[in-house]
Every structure is written in C-alpha cells, then in structure tokens.
mmCIF file of C-alpha atoms in Angstrom:
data_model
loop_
_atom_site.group_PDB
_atom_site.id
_atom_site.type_symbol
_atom_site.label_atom_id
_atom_site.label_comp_id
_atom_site.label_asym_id
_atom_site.label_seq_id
_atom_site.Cartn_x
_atom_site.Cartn_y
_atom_site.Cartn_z
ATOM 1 C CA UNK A 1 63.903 37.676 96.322
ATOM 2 C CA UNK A 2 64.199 36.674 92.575
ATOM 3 C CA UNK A 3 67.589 36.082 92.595
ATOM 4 C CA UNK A 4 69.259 32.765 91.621
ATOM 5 C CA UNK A 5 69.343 31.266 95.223
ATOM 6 C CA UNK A 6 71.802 27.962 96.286
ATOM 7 C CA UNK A 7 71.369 25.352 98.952
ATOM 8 C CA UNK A 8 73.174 24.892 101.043
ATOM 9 C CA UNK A 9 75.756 27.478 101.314
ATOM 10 C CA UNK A 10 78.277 25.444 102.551
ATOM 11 C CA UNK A 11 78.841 21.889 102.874
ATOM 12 C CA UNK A 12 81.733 19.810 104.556
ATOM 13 C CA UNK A 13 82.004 15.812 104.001
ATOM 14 C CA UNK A 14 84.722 13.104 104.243
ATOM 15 C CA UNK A 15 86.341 12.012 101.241
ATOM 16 C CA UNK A 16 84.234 9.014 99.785
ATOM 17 C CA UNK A 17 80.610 10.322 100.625
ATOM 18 C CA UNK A 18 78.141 11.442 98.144
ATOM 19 C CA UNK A 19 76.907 14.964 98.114
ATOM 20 C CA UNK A 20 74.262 16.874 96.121
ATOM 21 C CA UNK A 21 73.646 20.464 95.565
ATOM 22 C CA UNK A 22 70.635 22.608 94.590
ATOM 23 C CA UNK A 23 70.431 25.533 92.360
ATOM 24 C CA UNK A 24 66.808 27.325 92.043
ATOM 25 C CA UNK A 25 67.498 30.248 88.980
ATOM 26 C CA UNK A 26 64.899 32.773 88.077
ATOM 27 C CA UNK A 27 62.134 31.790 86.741
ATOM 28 C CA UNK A 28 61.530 33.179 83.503
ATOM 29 C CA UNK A 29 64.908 32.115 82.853
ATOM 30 C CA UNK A 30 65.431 29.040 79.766
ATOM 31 C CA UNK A 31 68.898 28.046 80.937
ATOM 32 C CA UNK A 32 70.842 26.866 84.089
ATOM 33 C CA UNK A 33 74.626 26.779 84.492
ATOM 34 C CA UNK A 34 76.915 25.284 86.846
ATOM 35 C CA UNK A 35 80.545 26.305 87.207
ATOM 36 C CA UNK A 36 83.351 25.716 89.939
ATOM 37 C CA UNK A 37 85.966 27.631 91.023
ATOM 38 C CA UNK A 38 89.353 27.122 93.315
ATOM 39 C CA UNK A 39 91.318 29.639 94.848
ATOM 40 C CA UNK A 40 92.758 32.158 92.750
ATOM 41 C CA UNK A 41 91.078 31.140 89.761
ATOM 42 C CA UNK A 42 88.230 32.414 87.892
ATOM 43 C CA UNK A 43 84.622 30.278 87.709
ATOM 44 C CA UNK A 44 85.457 27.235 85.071
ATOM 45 C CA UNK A 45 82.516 26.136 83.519
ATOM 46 C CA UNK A 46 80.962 22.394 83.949
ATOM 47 C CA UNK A 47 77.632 21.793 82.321
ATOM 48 C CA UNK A 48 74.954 23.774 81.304
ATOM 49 C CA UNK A 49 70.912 23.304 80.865
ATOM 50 C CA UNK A 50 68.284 24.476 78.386
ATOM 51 C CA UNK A 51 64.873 23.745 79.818
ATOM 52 C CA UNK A 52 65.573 20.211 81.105
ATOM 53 C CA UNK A 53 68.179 19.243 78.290
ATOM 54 C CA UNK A 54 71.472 18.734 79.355
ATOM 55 C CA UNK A 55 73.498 20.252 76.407
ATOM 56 C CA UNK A 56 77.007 20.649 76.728
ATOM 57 C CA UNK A 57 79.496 18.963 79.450
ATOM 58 C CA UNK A 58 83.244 19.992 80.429
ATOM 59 C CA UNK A 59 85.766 17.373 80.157
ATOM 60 C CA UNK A 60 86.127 19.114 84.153
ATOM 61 C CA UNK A 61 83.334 16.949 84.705
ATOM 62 C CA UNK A 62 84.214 13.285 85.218
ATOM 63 C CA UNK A 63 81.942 10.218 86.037
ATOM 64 C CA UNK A 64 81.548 11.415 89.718
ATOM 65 C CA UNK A 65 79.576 14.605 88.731
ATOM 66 C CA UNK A 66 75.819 14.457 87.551
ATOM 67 C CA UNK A 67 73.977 17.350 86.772
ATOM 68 C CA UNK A 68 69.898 16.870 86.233
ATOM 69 C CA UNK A 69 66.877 19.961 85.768
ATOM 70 C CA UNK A 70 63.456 18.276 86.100
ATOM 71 C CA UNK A 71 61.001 20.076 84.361
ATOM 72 C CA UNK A 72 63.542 22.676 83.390
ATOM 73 C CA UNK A 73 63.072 24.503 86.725
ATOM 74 C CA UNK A 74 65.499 23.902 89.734
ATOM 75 C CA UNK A 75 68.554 21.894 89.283
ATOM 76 C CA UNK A 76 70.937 19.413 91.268
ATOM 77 C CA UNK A 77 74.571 18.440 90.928
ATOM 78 C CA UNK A 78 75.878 15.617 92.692
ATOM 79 C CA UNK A 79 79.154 14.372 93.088
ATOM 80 C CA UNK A 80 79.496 10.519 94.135
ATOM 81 C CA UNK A 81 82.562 9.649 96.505
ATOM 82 C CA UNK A 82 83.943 13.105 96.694
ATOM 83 C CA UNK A 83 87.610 13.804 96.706
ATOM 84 C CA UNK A 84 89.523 16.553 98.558
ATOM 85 C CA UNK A 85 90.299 17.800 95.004
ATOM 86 C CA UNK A 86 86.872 18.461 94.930
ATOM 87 C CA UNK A 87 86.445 21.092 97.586
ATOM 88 C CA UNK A 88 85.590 24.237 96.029
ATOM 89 C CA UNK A 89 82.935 26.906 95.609
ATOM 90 C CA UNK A 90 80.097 25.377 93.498
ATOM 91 C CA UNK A 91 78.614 27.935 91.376
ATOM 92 C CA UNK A 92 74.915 28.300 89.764
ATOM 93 C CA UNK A 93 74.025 30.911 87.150
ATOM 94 C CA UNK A 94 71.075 31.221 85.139
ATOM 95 C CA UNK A 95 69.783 32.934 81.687
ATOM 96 C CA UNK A 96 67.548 33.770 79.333
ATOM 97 C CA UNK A 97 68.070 32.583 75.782
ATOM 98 C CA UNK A 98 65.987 34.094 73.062
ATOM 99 C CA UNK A 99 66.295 31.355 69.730
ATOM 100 C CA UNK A 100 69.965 31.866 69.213
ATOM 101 C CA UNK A 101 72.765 29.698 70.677
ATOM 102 C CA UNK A 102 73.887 32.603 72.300
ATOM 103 C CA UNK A 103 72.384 33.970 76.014
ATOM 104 C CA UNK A 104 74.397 36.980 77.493
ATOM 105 C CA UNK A 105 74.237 38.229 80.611
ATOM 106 C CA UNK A 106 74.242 35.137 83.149
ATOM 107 C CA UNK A 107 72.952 36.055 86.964
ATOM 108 C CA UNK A 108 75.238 34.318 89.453
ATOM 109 C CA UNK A 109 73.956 32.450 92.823
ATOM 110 C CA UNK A 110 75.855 32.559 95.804
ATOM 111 C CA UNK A 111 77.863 29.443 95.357
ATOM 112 C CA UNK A 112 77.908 26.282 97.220
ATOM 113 C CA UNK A 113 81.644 26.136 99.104
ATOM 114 C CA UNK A 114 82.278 22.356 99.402
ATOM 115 C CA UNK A 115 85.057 21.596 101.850
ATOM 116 C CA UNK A 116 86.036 17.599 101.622
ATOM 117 C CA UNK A 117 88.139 16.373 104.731
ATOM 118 C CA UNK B 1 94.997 26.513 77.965
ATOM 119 C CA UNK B 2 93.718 29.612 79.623
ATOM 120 C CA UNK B 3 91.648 31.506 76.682
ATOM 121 C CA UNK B 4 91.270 34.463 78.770
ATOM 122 C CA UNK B 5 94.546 36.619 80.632
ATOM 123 C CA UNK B 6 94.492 38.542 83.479
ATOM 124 C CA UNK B 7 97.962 39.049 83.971
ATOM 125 C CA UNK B 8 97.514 41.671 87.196
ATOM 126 C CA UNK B 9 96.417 40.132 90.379
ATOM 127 C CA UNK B 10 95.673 43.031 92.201
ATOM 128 C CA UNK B 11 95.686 46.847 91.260
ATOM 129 C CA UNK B 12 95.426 49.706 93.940
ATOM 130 C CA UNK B 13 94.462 53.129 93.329
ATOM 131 C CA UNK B 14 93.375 55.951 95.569
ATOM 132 C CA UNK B 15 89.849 57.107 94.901
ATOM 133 C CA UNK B 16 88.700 59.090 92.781
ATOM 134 C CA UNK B 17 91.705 58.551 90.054
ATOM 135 C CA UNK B 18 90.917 56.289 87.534
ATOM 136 C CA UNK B 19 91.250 52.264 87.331
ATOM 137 C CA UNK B 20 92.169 50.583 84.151
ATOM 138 C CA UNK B 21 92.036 46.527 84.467
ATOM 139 C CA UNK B 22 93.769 45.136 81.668
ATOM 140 C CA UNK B 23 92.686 41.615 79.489
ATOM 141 C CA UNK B 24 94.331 39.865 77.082
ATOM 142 C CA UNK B 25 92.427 36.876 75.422
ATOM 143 C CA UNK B 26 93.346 34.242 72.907
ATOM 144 C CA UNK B 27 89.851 32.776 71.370
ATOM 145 C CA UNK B 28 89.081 34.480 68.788
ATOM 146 C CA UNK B 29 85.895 32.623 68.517
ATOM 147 C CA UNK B 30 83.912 34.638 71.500
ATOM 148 C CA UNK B 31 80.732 36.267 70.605
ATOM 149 C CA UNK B 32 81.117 39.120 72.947
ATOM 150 C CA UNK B 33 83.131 40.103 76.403
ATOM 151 C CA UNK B 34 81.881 40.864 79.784
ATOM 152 C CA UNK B 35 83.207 42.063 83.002
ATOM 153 C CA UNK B 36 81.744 40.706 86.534
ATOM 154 C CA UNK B 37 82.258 42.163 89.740
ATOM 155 C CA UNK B 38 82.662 39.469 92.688
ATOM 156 C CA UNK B 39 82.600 40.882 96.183
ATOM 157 C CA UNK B 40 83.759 38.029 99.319
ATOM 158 C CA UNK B 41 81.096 35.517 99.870
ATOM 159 C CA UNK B 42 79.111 37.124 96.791
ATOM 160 C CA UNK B 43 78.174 35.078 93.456
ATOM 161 C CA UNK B 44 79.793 37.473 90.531
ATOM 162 C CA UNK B 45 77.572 39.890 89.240
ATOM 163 C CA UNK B 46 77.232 41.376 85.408
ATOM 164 C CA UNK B 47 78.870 44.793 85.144
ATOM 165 C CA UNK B 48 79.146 45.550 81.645
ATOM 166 C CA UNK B 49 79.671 43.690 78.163
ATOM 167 C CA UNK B 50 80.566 44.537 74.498
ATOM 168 C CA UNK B 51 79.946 42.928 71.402
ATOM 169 C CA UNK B 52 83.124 41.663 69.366
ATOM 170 C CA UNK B 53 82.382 43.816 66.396
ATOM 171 C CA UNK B 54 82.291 46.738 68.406
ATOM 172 C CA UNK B 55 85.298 48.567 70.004
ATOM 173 C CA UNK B 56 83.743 50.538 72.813
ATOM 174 C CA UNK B 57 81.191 50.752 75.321
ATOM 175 C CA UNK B 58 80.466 53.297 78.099
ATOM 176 C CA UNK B 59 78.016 52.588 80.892
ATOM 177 C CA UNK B 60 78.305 55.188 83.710
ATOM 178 C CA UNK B 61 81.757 55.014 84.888
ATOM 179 C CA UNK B 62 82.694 51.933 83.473
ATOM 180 C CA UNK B 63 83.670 51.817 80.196
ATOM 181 C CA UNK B 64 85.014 49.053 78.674
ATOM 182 C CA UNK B 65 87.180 48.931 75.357
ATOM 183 C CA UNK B 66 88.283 45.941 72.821
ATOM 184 C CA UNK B 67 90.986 46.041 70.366
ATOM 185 C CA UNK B 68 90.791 43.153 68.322
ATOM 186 C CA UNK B 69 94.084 42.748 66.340
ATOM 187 C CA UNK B 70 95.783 42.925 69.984
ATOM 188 C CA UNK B 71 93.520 40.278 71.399
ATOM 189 C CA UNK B 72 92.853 43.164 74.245
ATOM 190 C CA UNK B 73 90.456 44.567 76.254
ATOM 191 C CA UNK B 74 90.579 46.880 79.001
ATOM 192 C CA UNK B 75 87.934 48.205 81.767
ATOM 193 C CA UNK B 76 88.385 51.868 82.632
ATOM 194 C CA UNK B 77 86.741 52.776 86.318
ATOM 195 C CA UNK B 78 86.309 56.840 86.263
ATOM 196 C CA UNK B 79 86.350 58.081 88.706
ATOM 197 C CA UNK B 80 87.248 55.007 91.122
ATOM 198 C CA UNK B 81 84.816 54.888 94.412
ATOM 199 C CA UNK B 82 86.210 52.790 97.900
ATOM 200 C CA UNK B 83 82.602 50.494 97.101
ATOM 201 C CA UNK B 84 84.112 49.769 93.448
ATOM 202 C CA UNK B 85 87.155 47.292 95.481
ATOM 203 C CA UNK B 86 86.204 43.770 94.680
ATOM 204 C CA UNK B 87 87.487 41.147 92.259
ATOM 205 C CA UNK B 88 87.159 41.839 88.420
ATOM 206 C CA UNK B 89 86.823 39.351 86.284
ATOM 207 C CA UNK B 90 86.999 39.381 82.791
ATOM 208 C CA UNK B 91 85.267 37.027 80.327
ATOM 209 C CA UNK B 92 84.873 35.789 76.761
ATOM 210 C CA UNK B 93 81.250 34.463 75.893
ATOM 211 C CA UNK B 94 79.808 32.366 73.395
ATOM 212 C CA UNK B 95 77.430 29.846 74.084
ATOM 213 C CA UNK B 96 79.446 29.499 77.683
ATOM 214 C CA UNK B 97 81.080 31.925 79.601
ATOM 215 C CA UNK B 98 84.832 31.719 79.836
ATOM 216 C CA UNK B 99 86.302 33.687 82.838
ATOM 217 C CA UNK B 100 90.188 34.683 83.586
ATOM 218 C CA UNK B 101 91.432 34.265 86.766
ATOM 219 C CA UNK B 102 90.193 37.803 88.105
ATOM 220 C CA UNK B 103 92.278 41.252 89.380
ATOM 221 C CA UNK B 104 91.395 42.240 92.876
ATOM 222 C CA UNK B 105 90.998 46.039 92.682
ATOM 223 C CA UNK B 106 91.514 47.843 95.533
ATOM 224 C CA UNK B 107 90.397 51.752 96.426
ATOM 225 C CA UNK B 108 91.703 53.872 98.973
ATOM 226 C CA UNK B 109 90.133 56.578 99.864
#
C-alpha cells in the first residue's frame, strides 16, 4: 500500500494527558500536511512541512500542538494536556511540490479520531 | 471567516439524473479549486480541480465549472451513480488547501 497511512486510528485520553500522532505520506512526496476537522465542518488546516521545514502554522494551532518531520519523511503531532475541545479527527495529507509555492492535488490519510474524556 | 461556502448540506437525487453541488467562495487569492470526495471513516480523496483562469473542466462525469465575477463554482455529476453518495467538499488552494464545510450527496437508485 502506498497510500498516506495514520497511526493510530483512533485514540481516547483524559483531559490533561499528552498524546502524539503519526503520519507516514508517500514517499516521493516533498510535503506533509496536517489538518483537523469537527463535526459538520470541513478539514481546517494546521501546519504544513516541506522536507523537514516547518513552513507555515495556523493561528488553530496554539502552544499545546507541535508538529516535527525528521528527515523530511514521517511526521508526528503532539498535543500536550489535551482538552475535550480537542477531540476531533486528525488529518494527514501529503504532496508533491515541483519549485513553485504551489502543490495541487494533496492525498489524504485516514485520519486520527481523537476522543478526550 | 469562512473563505469557502457550501450553503447545501445535503442534496438527494435519484440515479441516473444529474447532481449539481453548488460553491460560493470569497478569496479571491486561490490559485485553483478542487473537489474531494469523503466517504465515512475514509480520508477525502481528489476528484477533480480547475485552474482559476480557466472556466471549465470535464473529467468523465464530473465536470466542474467556475465563474469568477460570481465568486462561484459548481460540480455537475452526469449521470449520478448510488456509489457517487458521499460528502463533497469543495476547496480553494494556494499554497494550503482551504475546504467548505462539505454537501452530503445522496443517490437513490
């Protein structure tokens, strides 16, 4: 499978414990997304990778969230002392961009549901 | 803000009529549009894109039109199969992607 694949698939913690998430895109692929989405809305963007640079953030993502790529492959988000407003689905896309700013189609993972009790 | 409108939650039609999905968008900074498919417990998946200086583009069944002085752009399903229900979202790209809040299309057969 050469897919963008997402571990683990679902994850439920109590509020105030740390959790971290890993995306593994395809591998030819340059850059790494993460985005999050409640119920009833669409996926809202929250940081995005090219290689292993970090190089834009979302004001969505506050001083609990940290995203890393080591060595520009797989990537990890963790959130520190999760809140219930937290729970959602946790979503990793990947692409390939070719020396413009711009990279088009973006393959989805799975998603990461994250359910905080 | 929301930069990207879907103002219909859910559209039903029976199959083999055609579905229109209707977007309304207010950035007019975005490089290009897309449309992805999400089915339940399913990441979205690309279904078909068109550049902002173009006003149509046909793939298949799906074709997908822009009209820029309106800020709108519709998806056009034809003819409409029971394995096309899912969510639709629509999306204006630049260096990010920037998705509206999705229409859950529905086909009976």
């Amino acid at each position: 499978d050469t897919g963008v694949s997402q571990n683990p698939r679902h994850k439920i913690t109590k509020r105030g414990q740390n959790v971290t998430f890993r995306c593994d895109p395809i591998s030819e692929h340059n850059r790494l997304y993460w985005y999050r989405q409640t119920l009833g809305q669409g996926p809202e963007f929250l940081t995005y990778f090219q290689n292993e640079a970090q190089l834009e953030k979302s004001r969505l993502l506050s001083d609990r969230f940290s995203a890393e790529r080591p060595k520009g492959s797989f990537s990890t988000l963790e959130i520190q002392r999760t809140e219930q407003g937290d729970s959602a689905m946790y979503l990793c896309a990947s692409s390939l961009a070719q020396g413009g700013p711009i990279a088009y189609e973006q393959y989805f993972g799975p998603g990461t549901r994250l359910t905080v009790t | 803000d929301q930069q990207v409108k879907q103002n219909s939650p859910s559209l039903s039609v029976q199959e083999g009529r055609i579905s229109i999905l209707n977007c309304d968008y207010t950035n007019s900074m975005f490089d290009y549009f897309l449309w992805y498919k999400k089915y339940p417990a399913e990441g979205p998946t690309f279904l078909i894109s068109i550049s902002s200086i173009k006003d149509k583009n046909e793939d298949g069944r799906f074709t997908v039109f822009l009209n820029k002085s309106a800020k709108h752009l519709s998806l056009h399903i034809v003819p409409s199969q029971p394995g096309d229900s899912a969510v639709y979202f629509c999306v204006g790209g630049s260096e990010k992607l920037v998705f509206g809040k999705g229409t859950k299309l529905t086909v009976n057969p």
